[in-house]
Amino acid sequence: MADYSWRLPTIVQELAATVQEPPSRYLLPEQNRPGGLLACVEMPEVIPTIDLRRLSANNDVDEADHPESFRDLLHEYSLSCKKVKVAILRAMAKLLKLDEHSLINQFGDKASTYARFNYYPPCPRPDLVLGIRPHCDVGVLTLLLMDKDVGGLQVLRDGTWYSVPPVRDQGLLVNIGASLEIMTNGVFRGPMHRVVTNSEKERISLAIFYAVDSEKDIEPMADLLGENQPARYRKIKGKDFVPGQYEYFSRREGVVDSLKI
Ligand SMILES: O=C(O)CCC(=O)C(=O)O
Ligand SMILES: [Fe+2]
């Protein structure tokens, strides 16, 4: 029988179109949300970020204020993504010649998974306005479902911005976050990326962010260190990392650089 466990929504627009506004009980509290600093200017409102733990935990669905199909679809999608995340982190651990569970074990008991739909309306002056300013994702791993038609994501390499073409056929873009860079002592690097705007077309993406337990320390894994492999990053608590990240955003630097030894 065909295995549909990796099934993704046909297109991100289809998933997004089923709901106007996610119910507030599934959202991350405002003060914890990555908001205005992601964009180039202060945003008029903080961007809603769905906390998938709340979404999965809440089975008391009130259809009146809750489009059930959106919840179910996002939940199903997050379960598929979890398998992808686990498979990738296992493969990465093997590449590092570590126990295959070692990276997954870094998350701690209360790891977080957040979903954010990024909507970029057409912009008459793409030469002046970015959709998201340059940043490195702060978590361990990000799975990005991109708009199937409209590109815009760019990745920085050796001082040049490279455009990532739209991924058709239900492709996912896997982004390494700064937490994983620290844990692997810089073997895997979190790339700087940004989103440019488009004068004619709107664009939607869905990012699922996997982050460690906020009480856990993020630090180079002991098994990767040795006499000739000293720690290249200082440790930082999960909960101090995210606010630090946004402070550095405004200075257009990566928080991970501040932890380099
Ligand atoms: O919309 C995109 O393609 C990228 C979004 C992104 O970088 C983010 O949400 O952190
Ligand atoms: Fe990002």
Short mmCIF file of C-alpha atoms and ligand atoms in Angstrom, two decimals:
data_model
loop_
_atom_site.label_atom_id
_atom_site.label_comp_id
_atom_site.label_asym_id
_atom_site.label_seq_id
_atom_site.Cartn_x
_atom_site.Cartn_y
_atom_site.Cartn_z
CA MET A 1 0.00 0.00 0.00
CA ALA A 2 1.22 3.48 -0.76
CA ASP A 3 2.75 5.30 2.18
CA TYR A 4 1.01 8.65 2.60
CA SER A 5 2.68 9.46 5.89
CA TRP A 6 4.90 12.09 4.25
CA ARG A 7 1.95 13.78 2.61
CA LEU A 8 2.01 17.57 2.60
CA PRO A 9 -0.75 19.99 1.74
CA THR A 10 -0.81 20.34 -2.05
CA ILE A 11 0.25 23.93 -1.85
CA VAL A 12 0.83 26.24 1.04
CA GLN A 13 -1.83 28.60 -0.27
CA GLU A 14 -4.38 25.81 0.07
CA LEU A 15 -3.53 25.38 3.72
CA ALA A 16 -3.50 29.09 4.43
CA ALA A 17 -6.72 29.79 2.58
CA THR A 18 -8.77 27.69 4.99
CA VAL A 19 -8.48 30.17 7.83
CA GLN A 20 -8.55 33.94 8.25
CA GLU A 21 -7.16 34.18 11.76
CA PRO A 22 -5.96 31.26 13.94
CA PRO A 23 -7.89 31.07 17.25
CA SER A 24 -5.96 32.92 19.94
CA ARG A 25 -5.71 29.90 22.23
CA TYR A 26 -3.30 28.24 19.79
CA LEU A 27 -1.03 31.23 19.50
CA LEU A 28 2.23 31.93 21.21
CA PRO A 29 1.84 34.80 23.76
CA GLU A 30 2.59 38.14 22.11
CA GLN A 31 5.71 38.84 24.11
CA ASN A 32 7.27 35.56 22.94
CA ARG A 33 6.54 36.06 19.27
CA PRO A 34 9.14 36.86 16.70
CA GLY A 35 7.52 40.00 15.44
CA GLY A 36 8.36 43.35 13.99
CA LEU A 37 12.10 43.02 13.99
CA LEU A 38 11.93 40.31 11.35
CA ALA A 39 10.65 42.81 8.86
CA CYS A 40 12.54 45.87 7.78
CA VAL A 41 10.34 48.27 9.61
CA GLU A 42 8.27 47.95 12.75
CA MET A 43 5.18 45.92 11.90
CA PRO A 44 1.78 47.43 12.76
CA GLU A 45 0.90 44.17 14.58
CA VAL A 46 2.84 41.30 16.08
CA ILE A 47 2.80 38.34 13.68
CA PRO A 48 0.63 35.45 14.98
CA THR A 49 2.76 32.35 15.60
CA ILE A 50 1.02 29.04 16.17
CA ASP A 51 2.34 26.96 19.03
CA LEU A 52 1.90 23.42 17.74
CA ARG A 53 1.97 22.01 21.26
CA ARG A 54 -1.19 23.96 22.07
CA LEU A 55 -2.76 23.00 18.77
CA SER A 56 -2.10 19.30 19.28
CA ALA A 57 -3.12 19.33 22.95
CA ASN A 58 -6.46 21.02 22.47
CA ASN A 59 -9.10 18.56 21.37
CA ASP A 60 -11.98 20.60 22.65
CA VAL A 61 -12.83 22.06 19.27
CA ASP A 62 -15.56 24.63 19.05
CA GLU A 63 -16.60 24.70 15.43
CA ALA A 64 -18.26 28.06 15.75
CA ASP A 65 -15.00 29.92 16.16
CA HIS A 66 -12.71 27.30 14.79
CA PRO A 67 -12.38 26.06 11.25
CA GLU A 68 -11.75 22.43 12.01
CA SER A 69 -10.20 21.65 8.67
CA PHE A 70 -7.40 24.11 9.29
CA ARG A 71 -6.59 22.65 12.67
CA ASP A 72 -6.69 19.10 11.37
CA LEU A 73 -4.64 19.90 8.32
CA LEU A 74 -1.99 21.77 10.26
CA HIS A 75 -1.87 19.03 12.86
CA GLU A 76 -1.50 16.35 10.20
CA TYR A 77 1.13 18.42 8.45
CA SER A 78 3.07 18.90 11.69
CA LEU A 79 3.06 15.14 12.29
CA SER A 80 4.52 14.55 8.82
CA CYS A 81 7.10 17.25 9.42
CA LYS A 82 8.09 15.68 12.71
CA LYS A 83 9.07 12.50 10.86
CA VAL A 84 11.13 14.53 8.43
CA LYS A 85 12.82 16.40 11.30
CA VAL A 86 13.66 13.17 13.14
CA ALA A 87 15.01 11.51 9.99
CA ILE A 88 17.21 14.51 9.20
CA LEU A 89 18.59 14.87 12.71
CA ARG A 90 19.34 11.15 12.86
CA ALA A 91 21.18 11.32 9.56
CA MET A 92 23.12 14.38 10.73
CA ALA A 93 24.10 12.64 13.98
CA LYS A 94 25.38 9.69 11.95
CA LEU A 95 27.40 12.04 9.76
CA LEU A 96 28.98 13.38 12.93
CA LYS A 97 29.72 9.78 13.95
CA LEU A 98 27.52 10.19 17.02
CA ASP A 99 24.75 8.00 18.35
CA GLU A 100 21.81 8.51 15.99
CA HIS A 101 19.59 9.85 18.81
CA SER A 102 22.15 12.31 20.14
CA LEU A 103 20.87 15.39 18.32
CA ILE A 104 17.22 14.58 19.00
CA ASN A 105 18.11 14.17 22.69
CA GLN A 106 19.40 17.74 22.77
CA PHE A 107 15.88 19.18 22.66
CA GLY A 108 15.04 18.45 26.31
CA ASP A 109 11.65 17.58 27.79
CA LYS A 110 9.73 20.70 26.81
CA ALA A 111 10.95 21.34 23.31
CA SER A 112 8.92 23.79 21.25
CA THR A 113 7.51 23.57 17.77
CA TYR A 114 6.11 26.72 16.22
CA ALA A 115 4.37 27.30 12.93
CA ARG A 116 4.30 30.63 11.18
CA PHE A 117 2.69 31.54 7.89
CA ASN A 118 4.66 34.31 6.25
CA TYR A 119 2.58 36.44 3.90
CA TYR A 120 4.32 38.86 1.57
CA PRO A 121 1.89 41.11 -0.30
CA PRO A 122 2.95 42.53 -3.67
CA CYS A 123 5.23 45.49 -3.08
CA PRO A 124 5.51 48.36 -5.56
CA ARG A 125 9.15 49.04 -4.61
CA PRO A 126 10.98 45.70 -4.19
CA ASP A 127 14.20 47.65 -4.62
CA LEU A 128 13.50 49.43 -1.34
CA VAL A 129 11.63 46.87 0.78
CA LEU A 130 12.61 43.44 2.04
CA GLY A 131 10.01 40.85 3.08
CA ILE A 132 12.22 39.56 5.91
CA ARG A 133 15.52 41.17 6.71
CA PRO A 134 18.70 39.05 6.84
CA HIS A 135 18.68 36.62 9.76
CA CYS A 136 19.67 33.16 10.85
CA ASP A 137 16.89 31.02 12.33
CA VAL A 138 17.41 30.70 16.04
CA GLY A 139 16.09 27.17 16.64
CA VAL A 140 17.62 23.81 15.80
CA LEU A 141 15.94 23.17 12.47
CA THR A 142 13.34 24.90 10.32
CA LEU A 143 11.19 23.14 7.74
CA LEU A 144 9.97 25.61 5.19
CA LEU A 145 7.11 24.97 2.81
CA MET A 146 7.57 27.59 0.15
CA ASP A 147 5.15 29.18 -2.23
CA LYS A 148 5.02 26.94 -5.26
CA ASP A 149 5.10 29.80 -7.76
CA VAL A 150 6.74 32.84 -6.28
CA GLY A 151 10.39 32.90 -5.26
CA GLY A 152 11.91 35.46 -2.93
CA LEU A 153 14.05 33.56 -0.45
CA GLN A 154 17.74 34.32 -0.74
CA VAL A 155 20.69 32.74 1.05
CA LEU A 156 24.00 34.49 1.73
CA ARG A 157 27.19 32.72 0.77
CA ASP A 158 30.64 34.33 0.64
CA GLY A 159 29.10 37.79 0.49
CA THR A 160 26.68 37.02 -2.38
CA TRP A 161 22.91 36.59 -2.08
CA TYR A 162 21.68 33.53 -4.00
CA SER A 163 18.01 33.14 -4.90
CA VAL A 164 16.29 29.91 -3.94
CA PRO A 165 13.86 29.01 -6.74
CA PRO A 166 10.29 28.07 -5.78
CA VAL A 167 10.10 24.35 -4.98
CA ARG A 168 7.39 22.52 -6.85
CA ASP A 169 6.13 19.00 -6.17
CA GLN A 170 5.75 19.45 -2.44
CA GLY A 171 9.40 20.06 -1.70
CA LEU A 172 10.49 21.21 1.72
CA LEU A 173 13.42 23.48 2.39
CA VAL A 174 15.42 22.48 5.45
CA ASN A 175 17.19 25.29 7.23
CA ILE A 176 19.78 24.83 9.93
CA GLY A 177 19.27 27.09 12.92
CA ALA A 178 21.80 28.79 15.16
CA SER A 179 21.10 26.32 18.00
CA LEU A 180 22.26 23.43 15.81
CA GLU A 181 25.34 25.39 14.79
CA ILE A 182 26.30 25.77 18.45
CA MET A 183 25.48 22.15 19.36
CA THR A 184 27.60 20.81 16.51
CA ASN A 185 30.41 23.24 17.40
CA GLY A 186 30.11 24.88 14.00
CA VAL A 187 30.27 21.72 11.86
CA PHE A 188 26.81 22.60 10.54
CA ARG A 189 26.30 26.32 10.02
CA GLY A 190 23.06 28.26 10.16
CA PRO A 191 22.88 30.28 6.93
CA MET A 192 21.92 33.95 6.81
CA HIS A 193 18.84 34.33 4.66
CA ARG A 194 16.31 36.99 3.72
CA VAL A 195 13.21 37.37 1.59
CA VAL A 196 12.93 39.93 -1.19
CA THR A 197 9.57 41.25 -2.31
CA ASN A 198 7.86 41.01 -5.67
CA SER A 199 6.09 43.90 -7.38
CA GLU A 200 3.32 41.80 -8.92
CA LYS A 201 2.69 38.65 -6.96
CA GLU A 202 1.90 37.85 -3.37
CA ARG A 203 3.83 35.06 -1.70
CA ILE A 204 3.07 32.73 1.20
CA SER A 205 5.38 30.37 3.05
CA LEU A 206 4.90 28.17 6.09
CA ALA A 207 7.82 27.76 8.47
CA ILE A 208 7.88 25.12 11.19
CA PHE A 209 10.53 25.91 13.78
CA TYR A 210 11.95 23.27 16.12
CA ALA A 211 13.55 24.77 19.23
CA VAL A 212 15.01 23.35 22.45
CA ASP A 213 13.36 23.42 25.87
CA SER A 214 13.72 27.01 27.08
CA GLU A 215 15.30 25.77 30.34
CA LYS A 216 17.97 23.83 28.52
CA ASP A 217 21.49 25.05 27.83
CA ILE A 218 22.49 25.24 24.20
CA GLU A 219 26.18 24.35 23.98
CA PRO A 220 28.65 22.35 21.88
CA MET A 221 28.03 18.63 22.45
CA ALA A 222 30.71 17.07 24.66
CA ASP A 223 31.20 14.16 22.24
CA LEU A 224 32.35 16.57 19.55
CA LEU A 225 35.00 18.21 21.73
CA GLY A 226 38.53 17.07 22.43
CA GLU A 227 42.06 18.29 22.85
CA ASN A 228 42.23 19.37 19.21
CA GLN A 229 38.57 20.33 19.04
CA PRO A 230 37.97 23.04 21.65
CA ALA A 231 34.50 24.52 22.11
CA ARG A 232 34.03 27.36 19.64
CA TYR A 233 30.85 28.77 21.23
CA ARG A 234 29.87 29.76 24.74
CA LYS A 235 26.77 28.17 26.17
CA ILE A 236 23.48 30.01 26.43
CA LYS A 237 20.11 29.07 27.92
CA GLY A 238 17.34 28.39 25.43
CA LYS A 239 15.19 31.15 26.90
CA ASP A 240 17.98 33.73 26.67
CA PHE A 241 18.72 32.87 23.08
CA VAL A 242 15.49 33.97 21.43
CA PRO A 243 15.27 37.47 22.99
CA GLY A 244 19.00 37.85 22.29
CA GLN A 245 18.37 36.97 18.69
CA TYR A 246 15.86 39.75 18.24
CA GLU A 247 18.05 42.28 19.93
CA TYR A 248 20.81 41.41 17.48
CA PHE A 249 18.37 41.56 14.60
CA SER A 250 17.98 45.27 15.09
CA ARG A 251 21.74 45.61 14.90
CA ARG A 252 21.78 43.40 11.81
CA GLU A 253 24.21 40.93 13.32
CA GLY A 254 23.78 37.26 14.15
CA VAL A 255 23.46 36.39 17.83
CA VAL A 256 25.56 33.31 17.22
CA ASP A 257 28.56 35.52 16.42
CA SER A 258 28.31 37.00 19.90
CA LEU A 259 28.80 33.51 21.37
CA LYS A 260 31.88 32.64 19.35
CA ILE A 261 34.97 32.06 21.49
O1 LIG B 1 9.34 33.00 3.63
C1 LIG B 1 10.42 32.43 3.48
O2 LIG B 1 10.75 31.86 2.45
C2 LIG B 1 11.44 32.42 4.61
C3 LIG B 1 10.86 32.71 5.95
C4 LIG B 1 11.89 32.74 7.03
O3 LIG B 1 13.06 32.85 6.81
C5 LIG B 1 11.44 32.62 8.43
O4 LIG B 1 10.22 32.57 8.66
O5 LIG B 1 12.31 32.57 9.32
FE FE B 2 14.22 32.33 8.56
#
